């Protein structure tokens, strides 16, 4: 190991132990209150996580699963392909931009109150969808459904930041992504099967029932996780293995790093009571349906609306957003076109069969979730050993090359299979399966990289990423079908346009890896975003 005394510990740079793991402080610093969500027992944390995971799955299932029903909806309301795809597109656009409203609301009124109110609204929009008797009515219901289901893209990320320490958030963010994408992939299987046997309205009645279940689940298993810690009045030692010489005045980025260099002062802090990490539980007050609004509401409105706009200008965060958008919108391309292609000759699939093809997304996604984390960790660990035990955030980026190759194959082979009408197995395996693998690997690596660089604003990073994803996805509903029908190359043309929009940002990974990423982190090391979490 090299001498680490003169290592420039900017945000995203970490000193590793001999066992290859980073020295981790408990950041944010927990208070001495057992009701502090950071101090809750593992059982309570898993209960709350499971509650939000199921809520996310239910929300996404209803919002992004109507593609297999397009033939039935088109027949009943006399719709063309663009009008049908807009039923998904309008949901996607409201799903993304609603977070500019939901994030400040959840910081002012609390995660629990907003989740309860919006879960009721989700149920009401599902009822509206089931009762819709015209395209205009269904379109309006879909827009409102996306607006209220947007809690699935913001509240879980905030909840993870409330309950888990910085070094734990990568794992639980991955668990959240699993629930989100399983909802997007398994939902079409459900909707196609139910619509084929019982009509398209039956699926929305099922979603109404699931939404009602979500209301009771949140009421009984999701206490308030927003908690303000006054560290000046309640100082605490992070753990037996982490020293306490860190204050709010510590250089941004060094909060996690300096613990490697400040050992051996246990006697000086023996009077400080260690927090009851892992021994606490929610209080009865935290189960109240509504909390008093935070008196700092003006601060939250300004911060939560301005910060995502400001961080859009950060190259690393904007790039991570585009890298989430590319693979996610590849899946959307196949999602909005699957009925048009597979329900037509030579395949002639019924809605149930179209829905079953989405199992390919699930298989690919599960393979991606099983491999992306270990593989990127192995790539970063190998580079860290070569670098003398100093890990830079960019060291995980080479893991992208393999998965971007899979993404490329999905575009090329999927587009060719569509246009040349290959056997349906080729569409399902090379198109859908590889797309599922891509969407759970490329975004996981890139979002993890952005969070490594700017950990205190993980929620804002997800807002930027979802806005990028959903804005681009909304545009697809307008031109994908027209471009395919007007181009002499058919489906190959829109596939290649989307391919270019996905691969072009991926090329930016090379300058990030070869020095630009660390320069950007150095330039922004004094930014107030590294201290932003303290006011929550």
Short mmCIF file of C-alpha atoms in Angstrom, two decimals:
data_model
loop_
_atom_site.label_atom_id
_atom_site.label_comp_id
_atom_site.label_asym_id
_atom_site.label_seq_id
_atom_site.Cartn_x
_atom_site.Cartn_y
_atom_site.Cartn_z
CA UNK A 1 0.00 0.00 0.00
CA UNK A 2 1.17 3.50 -0.75
CA UNK A 3 1.42 6.39 1.71
CA UNK A 4 -2.09 7.89 1.85
CA UNK A 5 -1.23 11.01 3.84
CA UNK A 6 -0.99 13.21 0.75
CA UNK A 7 -3.91 11.71 -1.19
CA UNK A 8 -6.34 14.43 -2.27
CA UNK A 9 -9.56 13.09 -0.75
CA UNK A 10 -12.12 14.84 -2.92
CA UNK A 11 -15.70 13.54 -3.07
CA UNK A 12 -15.65 10.19 -4.88
CA UNK A 13 -12.12 9.24 -3.77
CA UNK A 14 -11.83 6.64 -1.01
CA UNK A 15 -9.06 4.95 0.95
CA UNK A 16 -9.50 1.19 1.09
CA UNK A 17 -8.55 -1.24 3.88
CA UNK A 18 -6.26 -4.19 3.39
CA UNK A 19 -9.33 -6.40 2.95
CA UNK A 20 -10.37 -4.27 -0.02
CA UNK A 21 -13.24 -2.49 1.73
CA UNK A 22 -13.60 1.21 2.32
CA UNK A 23 -13.38 2.71 5.78
CA UNK A 24 -16.97 3.76 6.39
CA UNK A 25 -18.20 6.38 8.81
CA UNK A 26 -21.85 6.41 9.77
CA UNK A 27 -22.95 9.28 7.56
CA UNK A 28 -25.37 10.94 8.23
CA UNK A 29 -24.43 10.86 11.89
CA UNK A 30 -27.29 9.23 13.85
CA UNK A 31 -28.67 10.96 16.92
CA UNK A 32 -29.04 9.31 20.32
CA UNK A 33 -32.81 9.04 19.81
CA UNK A 34 -34.01 5.42 19.31
CA UNK A 35 -36.82 6.82 17.13
CA UNK A 36 -34.27 8.17 14.65
CA UNK A 37 -34.82 6.07 11.45
CA UNK A 38 -31.06 5.56 11.20
CA UNK A 39 -31.24 3.77 14.56
CA UNK A 40 -34.19 1.52 13.75
CA UNK A 41 -33.70 -2.21 14.00
CA UNK A 42 -33.04 -4.28 10.91
CA UNK A 43 -36.54 -5.76 11.19
CA UNK A 44 -38.19 -2.36 11.05
CA UNK A 45 -35.98 -1.15 8.22
CA UNK A 46 -36.76 -4.26 6.17
CA UNK A 47 -40.48 -3.85 6.91
CA UNK A 48 -40.49 -0.25 5.69
CA UNK A 49 -38.38 -1.17 2.65
CA UNK A 50 -40.75 -4.02 1.76
CA UNK A 51 -43.73 -1.68 2.09
CA UNK A 52 -42.27 0.86 -0.33
CA UNK A 53 -41.03 -1.90 -2.65
CA UNK A 54 -44.56 -3.30 -2.99
CA UNK A 55 -46.02 0.20 -3.34
CA UNK A 56 -43.56 0.91 -6.15
CA UNK A 57 -44.37 -2.39 -7.86
CA UNK A 58 -48.12 -1.75 -7.69
CA UNK A 59 -47.78 1.83 -8.96
CA UNK A 60 -45.54 0.94 -11.90
CA UNK A 61 -47.65 -2.09 -12.82
CA UNK A 62 -50.70 0.10 -13.32
CA UNK A 63 -48.89 2.95 -15.05
CA UNK A 64 -46.71 1.13 -17.60
CA UNK A 65 -48.54 -2.07 -18.51
CA UNK A 66 -51.24 -1.35 -21.08
CA UNK A 67 -49.27 -2.08 -24.28
CA UNK A 68 -50.62 -5.67 -24.69
CA UNK A 69 -54.15 -4.21 -24.57
CA UNK A 70 -53.57 -1.86 -27.53
CA UNK A 71 -55.50 -4.04 -30.05
CA UNK A 72 -58.55 -4.12 -27.76
CA UNK A 73 -58.39 -0.40 -27.01
CA UNK A 74 -57.82 0.43 -30.66
CA UNK A 75 -60.85 -1.59 -31.70
CA UNK A 76 -63.15 -0.10 -29.05
CA UNK A 77 -62.15 3.55 -29.46
CA UNK A 78 -61.07 3.42 -33.16
CA UNK A 79 -57.49 4.56 -32.47
CA UNK A 80 -54.40 4.54 -34.67
CA UNK A 81 -50.95 3.49 -33.47
CA UNK A 82 -49.86 7.01 -32.48
CA UNK A 83 -53.00 7.52 -30.40
CA UNK A 84 -52.45 4.19 -28.69
CA UNK A 85 -48.80 4.88 -27.91
CA UNK A 86 -49.80 8.27 -26.49
CA UNK A 87 -51.74 6.41 -23.77
CA UNK A 88 -48.33 5.30 -22.50
CA UNK A 89 -46.50 8.48 -23.47
CA UNK A 90 -48.80 10.82 -21.53
CA UNK A 91 -48.33 8.70 -18.42
CA UNK A 92 -44.58 8.70 -18.83
CA UNK A 93 -44.27 12.49 -19.17
CA UNK A 94 -46.38 13.25 -16.09
CA UNK A 95 -44.56 10.47 -14.23
CA UNK A 96 -41.28 12.33 -14.69
CA UNK A 97 -42.15 15.97 -14.12
CA UNK A 98 -44.45 15.40 -11.13
CA UNK A 99 -41.35 14.81 -9.00
CA UNK A 100 -40.66 18.56 -9.04
CA UNK A 101 -43.83 18.83 -6.94
CA UNK A 102 -43.68 15.61 -4.93
CA UNK A 103 -40.14 16.05 -3.57
CA UNK A 104 -40.78 19.41 -1.84
CA UNK A 105 -44.21 18.22 -0.65
CA UNK A 106 -42.66 15.15 0.97
CA UNK A 107 -40.03 17.29 2.68
CA UNK A 108 -42.68 19.69 4.01
CA UNK A 109 -45.47 17.28 5.00
CA UNK A 110 -43.48 14.05 5.34
CA UNK A 111 -43.07 10.85 3.34
CA UNK A 112 -45.93 9.05 5.08
CA UNK A 113 -48.58 11.73 4.51
CA UNK A 114 -47.75 12.15 0.83
CA UNK A 115 -47.64 8.37 0.29
CA UNK A 116 -51.06 7.96 1.94
CA UNK A 117 -52.71 10.79 0.00
CA UNK A 118 -51.23 9.77 -3.32
CA UNK A 119 -52.08 6.09 -2.82
CA UNK A 120 -55.73 7.13 -2.47
CA UNK A 121 -55.41 9.23 -5.63
CA UNK A 122 -53.85 6.28 -7.46
CA UNK A 123 -56.88 4.15 -6.58
CA UNK A 124 -59.26 6.87 -7.81
CA UNK A 125 -57.43 7.21 -11.14
CA UNK A 126 -57.55 3.42 -11.59
CA UNK A 127 -61.33 3.59 -11.10
CA UNK A 128 -61.50 6.37 -13.69
CA UNK A 129 -59.48 4.27 -16.15
CA UNK A 130 -61.81 1.30 -15.65
CA UNK A 131 -64.90 3.46 -16.22
CA UNK A 132 -63.56 5.44 -19.21
CA UNK A 133 -65.90 5.39 -22.21
CA UNK A 134 -63.87 7.47 -24.67
CA UNK A 135 -60.29 7.95 -25.77
CA UNK A 136 -60.24 11.49 -24.36
CA UNK A 137 -61.46 10.31 -20.96
CA UNK A 138 -58.97 7.44 -20.84
CA UNK A 139 -56.15 9.78 -21.89
CA UNK A 140 -56.98 12.21 -19.08
CA UNK A 141 -57.13 9.35 -16.57
CA UNK A 142 -53.76 8.07 -17.78
CA UNK A 143 -52.21 11.53 -17.40
CA UNK A 144 -53.44 11.87 -13.82
CA UNK A 145 -52.41 8.30 -13.05
CA UNK A 146 -48.84 9.11 -14.09
CA UNK A 147 -48.92 12.28 -11.99
CA UNK A 148 -49.85 10.47 -8.79
CA UNK A 149 -47.80 7.32 -9.48
CA UNK A 150 -44.70 9.52 -9.62
CA UNK A 151 -44.29 8.89 -5.89
CA UNK A 152 -42.78 5.55 -6.98
CA UNK A 153 -39.83 7.46 -8.49
CA UNK A 154 -39.09 9.80 -5.58
CA UNK A 155 -40.46 8.69 -2.17
CA UNK A 156 -38.55 5.33 -2.11
CA UNK A 157 -35.25 7.08 -2.88
CA UNK A 158 -35.89 9.62 -0.13
CA UNK A 159 -36.87 6.84 2.27
CA UNK A 160 -33.60 5.02 1.53
CA UNK A 161 -31.68 8.23 2.29
CA UNK A 162 -33.65 8.63 5.54
CA UNK A 163 -33.06 5.11 6.91
CA UNK A 164 -29.75 3.93 5.53
CA UNK A 165 -26.20 5.24 5.81
CA UNK A 166 -24.34 6.44 2.76
CA UNK A 167 -22.34 3.24 2.36
CA UNK A 168 -25.55 1.16 2.43
CA UNK A 169 -27.55 3.11 -0.11
CA UNK A 170 -26.08 1.52 -3.23
CA UNK A 171 -27.44 -1.90 -2.26
CA UNK A 172 -30.91 -0.67 -1.35
CA UNK A 173 -31.15 1.56 -4.41
CA UNK A 174 -30.53 -1.59 -6.44
CA UNK A 175 -33.32 -3.35 -4.54
CA UNK A 176 -35.61 -0.43 -5.35
CA UNK A 177 -34.73 -0.62 -9.06
CA UNK A 178 -35.60 -4.32 -8.95
CA UNK A 179 -39.14 -3.58 -7.78
CA UNK A 180 -39.54 -0.76 -10.28
CA UNK A 181 -38.49 -2.74 -13.33
CA UNK A 182 -40.26 -5.94 -12.27
CA UNK A 183 -43.43 -3.86 -12.16
CA UNK A 184 -42.74 -2.56 -15.65
CA UNK A 185 -41.96 -6.07 -16.97
CA UNK A 186 -44.47 -8.29 -15.17
CA UNK A 187 -47.31 -5.79 -15.48
CA UNK A 188 -47.74 -6.38 -19.24
CA UNK A 189 -47.90 -10.14 -18.60
CA UNK A 190 -50.76 -9.54 -16.17
CA UNK A 191 -52.59 -7.00 -18.35
CA UNK A 192 -52.33 -9.10 -21.51
CA UNK A 193 -53.62 -12.26 -19.85
CA UNK A 194 -56.46 -10.54 -17.98
CA UNK A 195 -57.55 -8.48 -21.00
CA UNK A 196 -57.57 -11.54 -23.27
CA UNK A 197 -59.88 -13.47 -20.95
CA UNK A 198 -61.93 -10.82 -19.16
CA UNK A 199 -61.62 -7.57 -21.15
CA UNK A 200 -59.35 -4.57 -20.75
CA UNK A 201 -61.45 -2.95 -18.00
CA UNK A 202 -60.80 -5.93 -15.72
CA UNK A 203 -57.11 -5.10 -15.52
CA UNK A 204 -57.85 -1.61 -14.18
CA UNK A 205 -60.29 -3.05 -11.64
CA UNK A 206 -57.49 -5.36 -10.49
CA UNK A 207 -55.23 -2.31 -10.15
CA UNK A 208 -57.96 -0.61 -8.14
CA UNK A 209 -57.92 -3.52 -5.71
CA UNK A 210 -54.12 -3.53 -5.51
CA UNK A 211 -54.13 0.23 -4.89
CA UNK A 212 -56.63 -0.23 -2.05
CA UNK A 213 -54.31 -2.84 -0.57
CA UNK A 214 -51.43 -0.34 -0.88
CA UNK A 215 -53.37 2.21 1.18
CA UNK A 216 -53.73 -0.19 4.11
CA UNK A 217 -50.16 -1.43 3.71
CA UNK A 218 -48.74 2.10 3.94
CA UNK A 219 -51.02 2.95 6.86
CA UNK A 220 -49.76 0.04 8.97
CA UNK A 221 -46.17 -0.56 7.80
CA UNK A 222 -44.79 2.80 6.68
CA UNK A 223 -44.07 5.20 9.57
CA UNK A 224 -42.67 8.65 8.95
CA UNK A 225 -38.96 8.41 7.99
CA UNK A 226 -38.19 12.12 7.66
CA UNK A 227 -36.15 13.10 10.72
CA UNK A 228 -34.18 16.25 11.47
CA UNK A 229 -30.99 15.77 13.47
CA UNK A 230 -29.46 18.65 15.41
CA UNK A 231 -25.89 17.41 15.66
CA UNK A 232 -24.76 20.36 17.72
CA UNK A 233 -27.09 19.48 20.51
CA UNK A 234 -26.89 15.71 20.23
CA UNK A 235 -23.36 14.78 19.28
CA UNK A 236 -22.70 11.12 18.77
CA UNK A 237 -19.92 8.78 17.89
CA UNK A 238 -20.58 6.94 14.61
CA UNK A 239 -19.43 3.53 15.85
CA UNK A 240 -16.76 1.75 17.86
CA UNK A 241 -14.54 1.59 14.80
CA UNK A 242 -15.06 5.14 13.56
CA UNK A 243 -13.57 8.21 15.22
CA UNK A 244 -15.62 11.31 16.00
CA UNK A 245 -13.39 14.17 14.99
CA UNK A 246 -15.72 15.05 12.12
CA UNK A 247 -17.88 18.15 12.34
CA UNK A 248 -20.17 20.06 10.07
CA UNK A 249 -17.16 22.17 9.11
CA UNK A 250 -15.29 19.21 7.70
CA UNK A 251 -14.22 19.65 4.08
CA UNK A 252 -16.93 18.27 1.77
CA UNK A 253 -15.99 14.80 0.64
CA UNK A 254 -13.64 14.21 3.56
CA UNK A 255 -16.45 13.28 5.93
CA UNK A 256 -16.14 9.63 4.92
CA UNK A 257 -12.44 9.68 4.16
CA UNK A 258 -10.73 11.30 7.16
CA UNK A 259 -11.85 8.49 9.44
CA UNK A 260 -9.02 6.49 7.90
CA UNK A 261 -6.50 8.91 9.39
CA UNK A 262 -8.00 9.79 12.80
CA UNK A 263 -7.68 6.59 14.82
CA UNK A 264 -6.65 6.09 18.40
CA UNK A 265 -8.60 8.84 20.20
CA UNK A 266 -11.23 6.74 21.95
CA UNK A 267 -10.36 8.12 25.39
CA UNK A 268 -11.02 11.68 24.26
CA UNK A 269 -14.62 10.85 23.30
CA UNK A 270 -15.50 8.34 26.00
CA UNK A 271 -18.08 10.73 27.44
CA UNK A 272 -20.06 10.74 24.21
CA UNK A 273 -22.93 8.27 24.26
CA UNK A 274 -22.93 6.08 21.16
CA UNK A 275 -26.21 6.05 19.22
CA UNK A 276 -28.42 2.95 19.56
CA UNK A 277 -27.91 1.91 15.94
CA UNK A 278 -29.95 -1.19 15.17
CA UNK A 279 -31.84 -1.05 18.47
CA UNK A 280 -34.46 1.62 17.85
CA UNK A 281 -38.00 1.53 16.50
CA UNK A 282 -40.60 4.00 15.21
CA UNK A 283 -42.58 5.94 17.80
CA UNK A 284 -46.35 6.16 17.94
CA UNK A 285 -46.04 9.77 16.76
CA UNK A 286 -44.30 8.60 13.58
CA UNK A 287 -47.40 6.55 12.71
CA UNK A 288 -49.70 9.57 12.76
CA UNK A 289 -51.36 10.00 9.33
CA UNK A 290 -50.20 13.60 9.11
CA UNK A 291 -47.36 15.49 10.75
CA UNK A 292 -47.18 19.23 11.34
CA UNK A 293 -45.78 20.93 8.24
CA UNK A 294 -42.08 21.66 8.49
CA UNK A 295 -41.63 25.35 9.44
CA UNK A 296 -38.77 25.56 6.93
CA UNK A 297 -41.19 24.97 4.04
CA UNK A 298 -39.96 27.98 2.08
CA UNK A 299 -36.43 26.58 2.19
CA UNK A 300 -37.61 23.22 0.87
CA UNK A 301 -39.63 24.75 -1.95
CA UNK A 302 -36.63 26.76 -3.11
CA UNK A 303 -34.12 23.97 -2.57
CA UNK A 304 -36.12 21.11 -4.06
CA UNK A 305 -37.20 22.97 -7.15
CA UNK A 306 -33.93 24.78 -7.83
CA UNK A 307 -31.42 22.03 -6.99
CA UNK A 308 -32.52 19.54 -9.71
CA UNK A 309 -32.44 22.39 -12.24
CA UNK A 310 -28.97 23.41 -11.03
CA UNK A 311 -27.52 19.90 -11.07
CA UNK A 312 -28.76 19.40 -14.63
CA UNK A 313 -25.75 21.55 -15.54
CA UNK A 314 -23.35 19.14 -13.82
CA UNK A 315 -21.84 16.97 -16.58
CA UNK A 316 -21.58 13.82 -14.44
CA UNK A 317 -25.18 13.95 -13.21
CA UNK A 318 -26.63 14.86 -16.61
CA UNK A 319 -24.62 12.06 -18.21
CA UNK A 320 -25.90 9.55 -15.64
CA UNK A 321 -29.44 10.69 -16.42
CA UNK A 322 -28.92 10.09 -20.13
CA UNK A 323 -27.43 6.67 -19.40
CA UNK A 324 -30.56 5.76 -17.45
CA UNK A 325 -32.73 7.12 -20.25
CA UNK A 326 -31.09 5.15 -23.09
CA UNK A 327 -31.67 1.55 -21.94
CA UNK A 328 -35.00 2.42 -20.25
CA UNK A 329 -36.30 3.96 -23.46
CA UNK A 330 -35.02 0.96 -25.42
CA UNK A 331 -37.39 -1.12 -23.30
CA UNK A 332 -40.15 1.43 -23.93
CA UNK A 333 -39.55 1.18 -27.69
CA UNK A 334 -40.16 -2.56 -27.57
CA UNK A 335 -43.05 -2.08 -25.12
CA UNK A 336 -45.11 0.31 -27.27
CA UNK A 337 -44.42 -1.65 -30.46
CA UNK A 338 -44.87 -5.22 -29.24
CA UNK A 339 -48.61 -5.38 -29.92
CA UNK A 340 -48.31 -3.68 -33.32
CA UNK A 341 -45.66 -6.17 -34.46
CA UNK A 342 -46.66 -9.41 -32.74
CA UNK A 343 -50.43 -9.08 -33.09
CA UNK A 344 -50.05 -8.67 -36.88
CA UNK A 345 -49.13 -11.32 -39.46
CA UNK A 346 -47.09 -13.50 -39.55
CA UNK A 347 -47.26 -13.85 -35.75
CA UNK A 348 -50.96 -13.12 -35.00
CA UNK A 349 -50.47 -13.17 -31.22
CA UNK A 350 -53.46 -12.50 -29.00
CA UNK A 351 -53.12 -10.03 -26.05
CA UNK A 352 -52.22 -12.82 -23.63
CA UNK A 353 -49.43 -14.11 -25.89
CA UNK A 354 -48.11 -10.58 -26.36
CA UNK A 355 -48.06 -10.19 -22.59
CA UNK A 356 -46.17 -13.45 -22.10
CA UNK A 357 -43.30 -12.19 -24.27
CA UNK A 358 -42.51 -9.74 -21.46
CA UNK A 359 -41.13 -12.62 -19.43
CA UNK A 360 -38.02 -12.18 -21.60
CA UNK A 361 -37.52 -8.71 -20.07
CA UNK A 362 -37.81 -10.27 -16.61
CA UNK A 363 -35.22 -12.96 -17.31
CA UNK A 364 -32.79 -10.42 -18.77
CA UNK A 365 -33.39 -8.03 -15.88
CA UNK A 366 -32.73 -10.70 -13.25
CA UNK A 367 -29.51 -11.73 -14.99
CA UNK A 368 -28.46 -8.11 -15.03
CA UNK A 369 -29.26 -7.57 -11.37
CA UNK A 370 -27.30 -10.69 -10.45
CA UNK A 371 -24.20 -9.70 -12.43
CA UNK A 372 -23.93 -5.89 -12.64
CA UNK A 373 -23.12 -5.26 -8.97
CA UNK A 374 -20.54 -8.03 -8.46
CA UNK A 375 -18.92 -7.43 -11.84
CA UNK A 376 -18.60 -3.65 -11.40
CA UNK A 377 -17.32 -4.17 -7.83
CA UNK A 378 -14.72 -6.63 -9.13
CA UNK A 379 -13.61 -4.21 -11.85
CA UNK A 380 -13.33 -1.35 -9.33
CA UNK A 381 -11.52 -3.51 -6.73
CA UNK A 382 -8.99 -4.69 -9.30
CA UNK A 383 -8.25 -1.11 -10.33
CA UNK A 384 -8.03 -0.05 -6.68
CA UNK A 385 -5.36 -2.66 -5.92
CA UNK A 386 -3.33 -1.43 -8.88
CA UNK A 387 -3.74 2.13 -7.56
CA UNK A 388 -2.26 1.33 -4.16
CA UNK A 389 -5.51 1.12 -2.24
CA UNK A 390 -6.98 4.43 -3.42
CA UNK A 391 -10.33 4.08 -5.15
CA UNK A 392 -11.60 6.68 -7.57
CA UNK A 393 -15.29 6.78 -8.45
CA UNK A 394 -14.45 6.32 -12.15
CA UNK A 395 -12.93 2.90 -11.55
CA UNK A 396 -16.32 1.21 -11.97
CA UNK A 397 -16.91 2.67 -15.44
CA UNK A 398 -15.01 -0.01 -17.45
CA UNK A 399 -17.75 -2.45 -16.40
CA UNK A 400 -19.99 -0.55 -18.81
CA UNK A 401 -18.25 -1.84 -21.95
CA UNK A 402 -19.66 -5.36 -21.68
CA UNK A 403 -23.20 -4.21 -21.03
CA UNK A 404 -23.12 -1.54 -23.73
CA UNK A 405 -22.19 -4.33 -26.16
CA UNK A 406 -25.33 -6.18 -25.06
CA UNK A 407 -27.33 -2.96 -25.52
CA UNK A 408 -25.97 -2.60 -29.05
CA UNK A 409 -26.95 -6.17 -29.92
CA UNK A 410 -30.46 -5.55 -28.59
CA UNK A 411 -30.93 -2.55 -30.86
CA UNK A 412 -29.41 -4.12 -33.97
CA UNK A 413 -30.86 -7.63 -33.70
CA UNK A 414 -34.21 -6.42 -32.38
CA UNK A 415 -34.61 -3.91 -35.20
CA UNK A 416 -33.62 -6.47 -37.84
CA UNK A 417 -35.96 -9.09 -36.37
CA UNK A 418 -38.85 -6.61 -36.45
CA UNK A 419 -38.24 -5.50 -40.02
CA UNK A 420 -37.36 -8.86 -41.58
CA UNK A 421 -40.01 -10.73 -39.59
CA UNK A 422 -37.66 -13.28 -38.12
CA UNK A 423 -39.16 -16.05 -36.01
CA UNK A 424 -40.72 -14.60 -32.86
CA UNK A 425 -38.08 -16.31 -30.70
CA UNK A 426 -35.40 -14.01 -32.13
CA UNK A 427 -37.44 -10.92 -31.23
CA UNK A 428 -38.05 -12.16 -27.71
CA UNK A 429 -34.51 -13.36 -26.94
CA UNK A 430 -32.25 -10.88 -28.75
CA UNK A 431 -34.56 -7.89 -28.59
CA UNK A 432 -36.54 -8.15 -25.36
CA UNK A 433 -34.17 -10.32 -23.31
CA UNK A 434 -31.07 -8.25 -24.07
CA UNK A 435 -33.05 -5.04 -23.44
CA UNK A 436 -34.02 -6.33 -20.00
CA UNK A 437 -30.38 -7.12 -19.28
CA UNK A 438 -29.34 -3.65 -20.43
CA UNK A 439 -31.87 -1.69 -18.39
CA UNK A 440 -30.79 -3.19 -15.06
CA UNK A 441 -27.05 -2.96 -15.66
CA UNK A 442 -26.12 0.24 -17.50
CA UNK A 443 -28.27 2.56 -15.31
CA UNK A 444 -27.20 0.77 -12.11
CA UNK A 445 -23.50 1.36 -12.86
CA UNK A 446 -23.96 4.96 -14.04
CA UNK A 447 -26.32 6.08 -11.28
CA UNK A 448 -24.03 4.43 -8.70
CA UNK A 449 -21.12 6.39 -10.17
CA UNK A 450 -23.02 9.70 -9.93
CA UNK A 451 -24.06 8.94 -6.34
CA UNK A 452 -20.45 8.05 -5.46
CA UNK A 453 -19.51 11.54 -6.62
CA UNK A 454 -22.43 13.43 -5.06
CA UNK A 455 -23.85 11.23 -2.30
CA UNK A 456 -25.86 13.85 -0.35
CA UNK A 457 -28.12 14.57 -3.35
CA UNK A 458 -29.01 11.03 -4.37
CA UNK A 459 -32.70 12.02 -4.47
CA UNK A 460 -32.03 14.97 -6.79
CA UNK A 461 -29.88 12.76 -9.01
CA UNK A 462 -32.86 10.43 -9.45
CA UNK A 463 -35.13 13.38 -10.27
CA UNK A 464 -32.74 14.48 -13.02
CA UNK A 465 -32.46 10.91 -14.30
CA UNK A 466 -36.20 10.29 -14.38
CA UNK A 467 -36.89 13.62 -16.09
CA UNK A 468 -34.35 12.74 -18.80
CA UNK A 469 -35.81 9.26 -19.18
CA UNK A 470 -39.44 10.26 -19.27
CA UNK A 471 -39.06 13.36 -21.45
CA UNK A 472 -37.22 11.38 -24.13
CA UNK A 473 -39.68 8.50 -23.80
CA UNK A 474 -42.63 10.84 -24.29
CA UNK A 475 -41.19 12.02 -27.60
CA UNK A 476 -41.03 8.44 -28.88
CA UNK A 477 -44.81 8.12 -28.80
CA UNK A 478 -45.02 10.84 -31.45
CA UNK A 479 -42.54 9.73 -34.08
CA UNK A 480 -41.63 6.03 -33.72
CA UNK A 481 -44.55 4.68 -35.75
CA UNK A 482 -44.51 7.44 -38.38
CA UNK A 483 -40.77 7.01 -38.91
CA UNK A 484 -41.11 3.23 -39.23
CA UNK A 485 -43.93 3.50 -41.77
CA UNK A 486 -42.38 6.29 -43.85
CA UNK A 487 -38.81 4.97 -43.98
CA UNK A 488 -37.77 2.52 -46.67
CA UNK A 489 -35.91 0.55 -43.97
CA UNK A 490 -39.00 0.27 -41.77
CA UNK A 491 -38.40 -0.61 -38.13
CA UNK A 492 -34.63 -0.48 -38.57
CA UNK A 493 -34.72 3.32 -38.88
CA UNK A 494 -36.35 4.19 -35.50
CA UNK A 495 -34.26 1.47 -33.84
CA UNK A 496 -31.08 3.09 -35.15
CA UNK A 497 -32.19 6.60 -34.17
CA UNK A 498 -32.80 5.44 -30.60
CA UNK A 499 -29.52 3.50 -30.76
CA UNK A 500 -27.66 6.72 -31.62
CA UNK A 501 -29.35 8.56 -28.74
CA UNK A 502 -28.19 5.79 -26.39
CA UNK A 503 -24.65 5.10 -27.59
CA UNK A 504 -23.60 8.74 -28.11
CA UNK A 505 -23.77 9.56 -24.36
CA UNK A 506 -22.05 6.24 -23.57
CA UNK A 507 -18.97 7.42 -25.48
CA UNK A 508 -18.60 10.21 -22.91
CA UNK A 509 -17.60 7.50 -20.42
CA UNK A 510 -14.13 7.41 -22.02
CA UNK A 511 -13.10 11.01 -21.17
CA UNK A 512 -14.73 10.63 -17.74
CA UNK A 513 -12.61 7.55 -17.06
CA UNK A 514 -9.38 9.02 -18.43
CA UNK A 515 -9.25 12.07 -16.17
CA UNK A 516 -12.19 14.35 -16.91
CA UNK A 517 -14.38 12.78 -14.23
CA UNK A 518 -11.91 13.51 -11.44
CA UNK A 519 -11.38 17.05 -12.75
CA UNK A 520 -15.14 17.70 -12.58
CA UNK A 521 -15.23 16.30 -9.04
CA UNK A 522 -12.34 18.58 -8.09
CA UNK A 523 -14.00 21.65 -9.58
CA UNK A 524 -17.22 20.98 -7.64
CA UNK A 525 -15.65 19.85 -4.35
CA UNK A 526 -16.72 23.03 -2.51
CA UNK A 527 -20.27 22.99 -3.82
CA UNK A 528 -23.01 23.25 -1.21
CA UNK A 529 -24.59 20.07 -2.62
CA UNK A 530 -22.12 18.10 -0.46
CA UNK A 531 -23.73 19.61 2.67
CA UNK A 532 -27.32 19.69 1.45
CA UNK A 533 -28.44 16.61 3.34
CA UNK A 534 -27.85 18.31 6.68
CA UNK A 535 -30.98 20.49 6.51
CA UNK A 536 -33.38 17.54 6.07
#
